[in-house]
Amino acid sequence: MDIIHAFILGVVQGLAEFLPVSSTGHLLAFHEILKFDIANSLSFDAALHLGTLLALLAFFWRDVITLLKGFFQSLRHWQVKTDEGQKLAWLVIVGAIPAGIVGIALDNFIENNTRSLILVAVALVFGSIIIWWAEAWSRHQWQNNQITFKTAWLVGLAQIIALIPGISRSGATIVGGMFKKLDRATAARYAFLISLPVVGGAGLLKLFDLVKSHPQGGELTQVFIGIITSAIVGYVVVKYFLKFVQKHSLSVFAWYRIIVALALLGFIIFFK
């Protein structure tokens, strides 16, 4: 049964990581409500991010190659203003720095103080309000697809708040981009790219923690199944979500978040 649980959590991670609904909040809710028997659940959830990292690498492999080439070329000859590859590399780095620093500095605090269903429910509602606000505001703004370093930094700051379960990393960064007048599709694509170093780094650190705890063979199987499942599901979600945001608003996800928040509050009141 534990393997089935790992598969289900992999599906949840793959679906929720790239949609503005909070994968961390959903995973926490599944653990709390369904009482999944997964050893080291926090490290397991973080390791699942390696699956969605694989999905991003597979989908954006051309961009990743461009990023790597641009980064190493910039170390030899700085041409960020004229070289698109170098500029993209440093836009991703700048956008990833805020959440990377805060995530490392407050890792233990976040782990010990944010795994609460009430907090997740409140964060889901708060995120819905921000999504509706961003959609309403952006309809009256001239939009573009040009990302500046100022925009990258501000979107990176928005990613910090997504360290709270229930906020959503993709939601915070996409909305951050929209408030800087990026069109929805450009904001979503950039949001996924800047998540590469943050999600990859966090996932690897937690995987190392999991390995250091000397897991049994069955636990390693759970991790493997969860990662592969989240990678496959995540790839499909990225592909179709990027098409979706070209023509549709994020409001449907805001309504979904409200429904989930109400369901969580109902569970807390009547069953907790």
mmCIF file of C-alpha atoms in Angstrom:
data_model
loop_
_atom_site.group_PDB
_atom_site.id
_atom_site.type_symbol
_atom_site.label_atom_id
_atom_site.label_comp_id
_atom_site.label_asym_id
_atom_site.label_seq_id
_atom_site.Cartn_x
_atom_site.Cartn_y
_atom_site.Cartn_z
ATOM 1 C CA MET A 1 0.000 0.000 0.000
ATOM 2 C CA ASP A 2 2.914 2.365 0.672
ATOM 3 C CA ILE A 3 3.912 2.108 -2.997
ATOM 4 C CA ILE A 4 0.394 3.136 -4.022
ATOM 5 C CA HIS A 5 0.636 6.088 -1.632
ATOM 6 C CA ALA A 6 3.963 7.088 -3.182
ATOM 7 C CA PHE A 7 2.384 6.900 -6.645
ATOM 8 C CA ILE A 8 -0.576 9.058 -5.565
ATOM 9 C CA LEU A 9 1.709 11.666 -4.006
ATOM 10 C CA GLY A 10 3.808 11.668 -7.183
ATOM 11 C CA VAL A 11 0.681 12.409 -9.217
ATOM 12 C CA VAL A 12 -0.324 15.179 -6.790
ATOM 13 C CA GLN A 13 3.152 16.723 -6.975
ATOM 14 C CA GLY A 14 3.249 16.557 -10.767
ATOM 15 C CA LEU A 15 -0.182 18.159 -11.078
ATOM 16 C CA ALA A 16 0.100 20.822 -8.399
ATOM 17 C CA GLU A 17 3.725 21.964 -8.759
ATOM 18 C CA PHE A 18 3.190 23.830 -12.022
ATOM 19 C CA LEU A 19 -0.369 24.992 -11.469
ATOM 20 C CA PRO A 20 -0.927 27.993 -9.159
ATOM 21 C CA VAL A 21 -2.471 25.820 -6.440
ATOM 22 C CA SER A 22 0.514 24.891 -4.178
ATOM 23 C CA SER A 23 1.965 21.397 -4.401
ATOM 24 C CA THR A 24 3.382 21.634 -0.863
ATOM 25 C CA GLY A 25 -0.031 22.513 0.535
ATOM 26 C CA HIS A 26 -1.674 19.630 -1.318
ATOM 27 C CA LEU A 27 0.954 17.115 -0.197
ATOM 28 C CA LEU A 28 0.607 18.241 3.412
ATOM 29 C CA ALA A 29 -3.173 17.895 3.174
ATOM 30 C CA PHE A 30 -2.923 14.392 1.717
ATOM 31 C CA HIS A 31 -0.589 13.313 4.527
ATOM 32 C CA GLU A 32 -2.819 14.807 7.227
ATOM 33 C CA ILE A 33 -6.212 13.735 5.925
ATOM 34 C CA LEU A 34 -5.459 10.319 4.429
ATOM 35 C CA LYS A 35 -2.742 9.411 6.956
ATOM 36 C CA PHE A 36 -0.362 8.108 4.330
ATOM 37 C CA ASP A 37 2.272 5.855 5.876
ATOM 38 C CA ILE A 38 5.348 7.367 4.236
ATOM 39 C CA ALA A 39 8.567 7.366 6.237
ATOM 40 C CA ASN A 40 10.296 10.769 6.530
ATOM 41 C CA SER A 41 7.297 12.414 4.865
ATOM 42 C CA LEU A 42 8.824 15.913 4.761
ATOM 43 C CA SER A 43 12.018 14.733 3.053
ATOM 44 C CA PHE A 44 9.941 12.490 0.785
ATOM 45 C CA ASP A 45 7.804 15.443 -0.313
ATOM 46 C CA ALA A 46 10.905 17.522 -1.008
ATOM 47 C CA ALA A 47 12.498 14.664 -2.945
ATOM 48 C CA LEU A 48 9.384 14.591 -5.144
ATOM 49 C CA HIS A 49 10.490 17.995 -6.411
ATOM 50 C CA LEU A 50 13.324 16.192 -8.195
ATOM 51 C CA GLY A 51 10.643 14.584 -10.337
ATOM 52 C CA THR A 52 9.191 17.917 -11.353
ATOM 53 C CA LEU A 53 12.748 19.176 -11.863
ATOM 54 C CA LEU A 54 13.245 16.337 -14.360
ATOM 55 C CA ALA A 55 10.004 17.401 -16.058
ATOM 56 C CA LEU A 56 11.301 20.960 -16.426
ATOM 57 C CA LEU A 57 14.682 19.797 -17.725
ATOM 58 C CA ALA A 58 12.985 17.557 -20.284
ATOM 59 C CA PHE A 59 10.564 20.241 -21.455
ATOM 60 C CA PHE A 60 12.988 23.186 -21.442
ATOM 61 C CA TRP A 61 16.125 21.285 -22.474
ATOM 62 C CA ARG A 62 16.923 23.742 -25.268
ATOM 63 C CA ASP A 63 16.570 26.672 -22.870
ATOM 64 C CA VAL A 64 18.713 24.868 -20.294
ATOM 65 C CA ILE A 65 21.507 24.394 -22.843
ATOM 66 C CA THR A 66 21.219 28.079 -23.778
ATOM 67 C CA LEU A 67 21.347 29.027 -20.090
ATOM 68 C CA LEU A 68 24.452 26.962 -19.410
ATOM 69 C CA LYS A 69 26.254 28.212 -22.506
ATOM 70 C CA GLY A 70 25.310 31.789 -21.714
ATOM 71 C CA PHE A 71 26.473 31.506 -18.115
ATOM 72 C CA PHE A 72 29.912 30.106 -18.921
ATOM 73 C CA GLN A 73 30.373 32.530 -21.815
ATOM 74 C CA SER A 74 29.572 35.422 -19.473
ATOM 75 C CA LEU A 75 32.399 34.327 -17.185
ATOM 76 C CA ARG A 76 34.852 34.632 -20.070
ATOM 77 C CA HIS A 77 33.432 37.676 -21.816
ATOM 78 C CA TRP A 78 30.617 39.705 -20.245
ATOM 79 C CA GLN A 79 28.058 40.602 -22.938
ATOM 80 C CA VAL A 80 24.794 40.412 -21.038
ATOM 81 C CA LYS A 81 23.364 43.479 -22.774
ATOM 82 C CA THR A 82 23.811 42.071 -26.269
ATOM 83 C CA ASP A 83 23.906 38.277 -25.858
ATOM 84 C CA GLU A 84 20.443 36.768 -25.292
ATOM 85 C CA GLY A 85 21.866 33.541 -23.874
ATOM 86 C CA GLN A 86 23.930 35.386 -21.279
ATOM 87 C CA LYS A 87 21.025 37.648 -20.404
ATOM 88 C CA LEU A 88 18.644 34.718 -19.914
ATOM 89 C CA ALA A 89 21.170 32.910 -17.715
ATOM 90 C CA TRP A 90 21.581 35.883 -15.410
ATOM 91 C CA LEU A 91 17.862 36.660 -15.375
ATOM 92 C CA VAL A 92 17.308 33.153 -14.013
ATOM 93 C CA ILE A 93 20.127 33.514 -11.473
ATOM 94 C CA VAL A 94 18.882 36.900 -10.250
ATOM 95 C CA GLY A 95 15.327 35.588 -9.971
ATOM 96 C CA ALA A 96 16.440 32.528 -8.003
ATOM 97 C CA ILE A 97 18.707 34.316 -5.504
ATOM 98 C CA PRO A 98 16.087 35.709 -3.040
ATOM 99 C CA ALA A 99 14.237 32.436 -2.426
ATOM 100 C CA GLY A 100 17.502 30.503 -2.409
ATOM 101 C CA ILE A 101 19.004 32.651 0.346
ATOM 102 C CA VAL A 102 15.854 32.813 2.472
ATOM 103 C CA GLY A 103 15.115 29.124 1.956
ATOM 104 C CA ILE A 104 18.556 28.100 3.207
ATOM 105 C CA ALA A 105 18.577 30.583 6.096
ATOM 106 C CA LEU A 106 15.092 29.726 7.361
ATOM 107 C CA ASP A 107 14.925 26.059 6.366
ATOM 108 C CA ASN A 108 14.481 24.668 9.881
ATOM 109 C CA PHE A 109 12.071 27.421 10.921
ATOM 110 C CA ILE A 110 9.898 26.848 7.854
ATOM 111 C CA GLU A 111 9.866 23.082 8.379
ATOM 112 C CA ASN A 112 8.931 23.358 12.052
ATOM 113 C CA ASN A 113 6.379 26.176 11.886
ATOM 114 C CA THR A 114 4.479 26.030 8.602
ATOM 115 C CA ARG A 115 3.116 22.483 8.352
ATOM 116 C CA SER A 116 -0.402 23.372 9.459
ATOM 117 C CA LEU A 117 -3.665 22.782 7.618
ATOM 118 C CA ILE A 118 -5.059 26.061 8.953
ATOM 119 C CA LEU A 119 -2.072 27.946 7.540
ATOM 120 C CA VAL A 120 -2.480 26.151 4.209
ATOM 121 C CA ALA A 121 -6.178 27.086 4.062
ATOM 122 C CA VAL A 122 -5.467 30.740 4.856
ATOM 123 C CA ALA A 123 -2.626 30.834 2.316
ATOM 124 C CA LEU A 124 -4.870 29.324 -0.362
ATOM 125 C CA VAL A 125 -7.480 32.050 0.183
ATOM 126 C CA PHE A 126 -4.838 34.787 0.279
ATOM 127 C CA GLY A 127 -3.347 33.493 -2.971
ATOM 128 C CA SER A 128 -6.765 33.476 -4.625
ATOM 129 C CA ILE A 129 -7.284 37.132 -3.759
ATOM 130 C CA ILE A 130 -3.890 38.044 -5.222
ATOM 131 C CA ILE A 131 -4.605 36.069 -8.411
ATOM 132 C CA TRP A 132 -7.938 37.864 -8.915
ATOM 133 C CA TRP A 133 -6.257 41.194 -8.233
ATOM 134 C CA ALA A 134 -3.460 40.489 -10.720
ATOM 135 C CA GLU A 135 -5.898 39.402 -13.424
ATOM 136 C CA ALA A 136 -8.092 42.483 -12.934
ATOM 137 C CA TRP A 137 -5.082 44.820 -12.839
ATOM 138 C CA SER A 138 -3.335 43.334 -15.877
ATOM 139 C CA ARG A 139 -6.420 43.729 -18.091
ATOM 140 C CA HIS A 140 -5.940 47.497 -17.941
ATOM 141 C CA GLN A 141 -2.174 47.478 -18.544
ATOM 142 C CA TRP A 142 -0.036 47.404 -21.649
ATOM 143 C CA GLN A 143 1.657 44.014 -21.554
ATOM 144 C CA ASN A 144 4.993 42.907 -22.983
ATOM 145 C CA ASN A 145 7.292 39.891 -23.115
ATOM 146 C CA GLN A 146 10.551 41.631 -22.190
ATOM 147 C CA ILE A 147 12.035 40.677 -18.822
ATOM 148 C CA THR A 148 14.379 43.186 -17.199
ATOM 149 C CA PHE A 149 16.722 42.540 -14.282
ATOM 150 C CA LYS A 150 14.487 44.669 -12.071
ATOM 151 C CA THR A 151 11.543 42.473 -13.012
ATOM 152 C CA ALA A 152 13.625 39.353 -12.370
ATOM 153 C CA TRP A 153 14.555 40.560 -8.887
ATOM 154 C CA LEU A 154 10.969 41.476 -7.965
ATOM 155 C CA VAL A 155 9.650 38.144 -9.256
ATOM 156 C CA GLY A 156 12.377 36.472 -7.214
ATOM 157 C CA LEU A 157 11.175 38.317 -4.122
ATOM 158 C CA ALA A 158 7.648 37.078 -4.844
ATOM 159 C CA GLN A 159 9.016 33.547 -4.840
ATOM 160 C CA ILE A 160 10.018 33.962 -1.172
ATOM 161 C CA ILE A 161 6.412 34.060 0.020
ATOM 162 C CA ALA A 162 5.854 30.753 -1.786
ATOM 163 C CA LEU A 163 7.998 29.083 0.885
ATOM 164 C CA ILE A 164 4.756 29.102 2.907
ATOM 165 C CA PRO A 165 2.672 25.991 2.107
ATOM 166 C CA GLY A 166 -0.515 26.981 0.312
ATOM 167 C CA ILE A 167 0.853 30.013 -1.519
ATOM 168 C CA SER A 168 2.252 28.260 -4.648
ATOM 169 C CA ARG A 169 5.643 28.947 -6.164
ATOM 170 C CA SER A 170 4.324 29.103 -9.717
ATOM 171 C CA GLY A 171 1.376 31.245 -8.637
ATOM 172 C CA ALA A 172 3.520 33.767 -6.768
ATOM 173 C CA THR A 173 6.065 34.131 -9.565
ATOM 174 C CA ILE A 174 3.540 34.269 -12.399
ATOM 175 C CA VAL A 175 1.501 36.897 -10.565
ATOM 176 C CA GLY A 176 4.710 38.778 -9.740
ATOM 177 C CA GLY A 177 5.518 38.887 -13.444
ATOM 178 C CA MET A 178 2.004 40.022 -14.323
ATOM 179 C CA PHE A 179 2.256 42.906 -11.850
ATOM 180 C CA LYS A 180 5.425 43.925 -13.742
ATOM 181 C CA LYS A 181 3.336 44.014 -16.942
ATOM 182 C CA LEU A 182 4.585 40.737 -18.401
ATOM 183 C CA ASP A 183 1.993 38.899 -20.445
ATOM 184 C CA ARG A 184 0.696 35.762 -18.735
ATOM 185 C CA ALA A 185 2.520 33.281 -21.001
ATOM 186 C CA THR A 186 5.899 35.017 -20.628
ATOM 187 C CA ALA A 187 5.435 35.254 -16.864
ATOM 188 C CA ALA A 188 4.623 31.537 -16.659
ATOM 189 C CA ARG A 189 7.598 30.490 -18.764
ATOM 190 C CA TYR A 190 9.982 32.637 -16.717
ATOM 191 C CA ALA A 191 8.424 31.361 -13.474
ATOM 192 C CA PHE A 192 9.242 27.794 -14.487
ATOM 193 C CA LEU A 193 12.802 28.658 -15.512
ATOM 194 C CA ILE A 194 13.687 30.421 -12.243
ATOM 195 C CA SER A 195 12.310 27.479 -10.294
ATOM 196 C CA LEU A 196 15.019 25.225 -11.776
ATOM 197 C CA PRO A 197 17.856 26.151 -9.376
ATOM 198 C CA VAL A 198 15.593 26.609 -6.335
ATOM 199 C CA VAL A 199 13.594 23.404 -6.745
ATOM 200 C CA GLY A 200 16.651 21.431 -7.827
ATOM 201 C CA GLY A 201 18.744 22.606 -4.901
ATOM 202 C CA ALA A 202 16.022 22.014 -2.312
ATOM 203 C CA GLY A 203 15.166 18.611 -3.730
ATOM 204 C CA LEU A 204 18.774 17.428 -3.736
ATOM 205 C CA LEU A 205 19.385 18.608 -0.161
ATOM 206 C CA LYS A 206 16.310 16.789 1.117
ATOM 207 C CA LEU A 207 17.196 13.689 -0.875
ATOM 208 C CA PHE A 208 20.608 13.676 0.817
ATOM 209 C CA ASP A 209 18.871 14.015 4.190
ATOM 210 C CA LEU A 210 16.675 11.072 3.268
ATOM 211 C CA VAL A 211 19.669 8.964 2.252
ATOM 212 C CA LYS A 212 21.547 9.869 5.460
ATOM 213 C CA SER A 213 18.639 8.476 7.471
ATOM 214 C CA HIS A 214 19.565 5.036 6.052
ATOM 215 C CA PRO A 215 16.218 4.203 4.440
ATOM 216 C CA GLN A 216 15.243 0.595 3.845
ATOM 217 C CA GLY A 217 14.831 -0.840 0.372
ATOM 218 C CA GLY A 218 11.072 -0.331 0.435
ATOM 219 C CA GLU A 219 11.460 3.346 1.303
ATOM 220 C CA LEU A 220 13.877 3.874 -1.585
ATOM 221 C CA THR A 221 11.348 2.227 -3.878
ATOM 222 C CA GLN A 222 8.709 4.684 -2.655
ATOM 223 C CA VAL A 223 11.009 7.619 -3.424
ATOM 224 C CA PHE A 224 11.839 6.267 -6.886
ATOM 225 C CA ILE A 225 8.186 5.691 -7.786
ATOM 226 C CA GLY A 226 7.198 9.120 -6.484
ATOM 227 C CA ILE A 227 9.939 10.902 -8.435
ATOM 228 C CA ILE A 228 9.255 9.105 -11.724
ATOM 229 C CA THR A 229 5.506 9.613 -11.412
ATOM 230 C CA SER A 230 5.828 13.323 -10.643
ATOM 231 C CA ALA A 231 8.241 13.715 -13.577
ATOM 232 C CA ILE A 232 5.862 12.164 -16.109
ATOM 233 C CA VAL A 233 2.759 13.957 -14.831
ATOM 234 C CA GLY A 234 4.673 17.220 -14.432
ATOM 235 C CA TYR A 235 5.885 17.175 -18.043
ATOM 236 C CA VAL A 236 2.330 16.835 -19.347
ATOM 237 C CA VAL A 237 1.080 19.601 -17.048
ATOM 238 C CA VAL A 238 3.823 22.048 -18.116
ATOM 239 C CA LYS A 239 3.084 21.413 -21.777
ATOM 240 C CA TYR A 240 -0.637 22.075 -21.538
ATOM 241 C CA PHE A 241 -0.523 24.784 -18.874
ATOM 242 C CA LEU A 242 1.717 26.959 -21.062
ATOM 243 C CA LYS A 243 -0.841 26.594 -23.852
ATOM 244 C CA PHE A 244 -3.702 27.315 -21.452
ATOM 245 C CA VAL A 245 -2.308 30.607 -20.143
ATOM 246 C CA GLN A 246 -1.912 31.980 -23.666
ATOM 247 C CA LYS A 247 -5.688 32.293 -23.976
ATOM 248 C CA HIS A 248 -7.162 31.916 -20.500
ATOM 249 C CA SER A 249 -6.920 33.690 -17.156
ATOM 250 C CA LEU A 250 -5.828 32.139 -13.858
ATOM 251 C CA SER A 251 -9.191 32.838 -12.228
ATOM 252 C CA VAL A 252 -10.309 29.208 -12.461
ATOM 253 C CA PHE A 253 -7.391 28.253 -10.227
ATOM 254 C CA ALA A 254 -8.336 30.967 -7.754
ATOM 255 C CA TRP A 255 -11.809 29.445 -7.446
ATOM 256 C CA TYR A 256 -10.292 25.981 -7.065
ATOM 257 C CA ARG A 257 -8.076 27.260 -4.253
ATOM 258 C CA ILE A 258 -11.126 28.648 -2.430
ATOM 259 C CA ILE A 259 -12.918 25.297 -2.715
ATOM 260 C CA VAL A 260 -9.893 23.417 -1.348
ATOM 261 C CA ALA A 261 -9.503 25.946 1.484
ATOM 262 C CA LEU A 262 -13.154 25.510 2.491
ATOM 263 C CA ALA A 263 -12.769 21.724 2.354
ATOM 264 C CA LEU A 264 -9.703 21.900 4.603
ATOM 265 C CA LEU A 265 -11.474 24.171 7.081
ATOM 266 C CA GLY A 266 -14.417 21.765 7.112
ATOM 267 C CA PHE A 267 -12.075 18.867 7.839
ATOM 268 C CA ILE A 268 -10.389 20.811 10.647
ATOM 269 C CA ILE A 269 -13.714 21.778 12.254
ATOM 270 C CA PHE A 270 -15.547 18.459 11.987
ATOM 271 C CA PHE A 271 -12.905 15.736 11.814
ATOM 272 C CA LYS A 272 -9.625 17.021 13.249
#
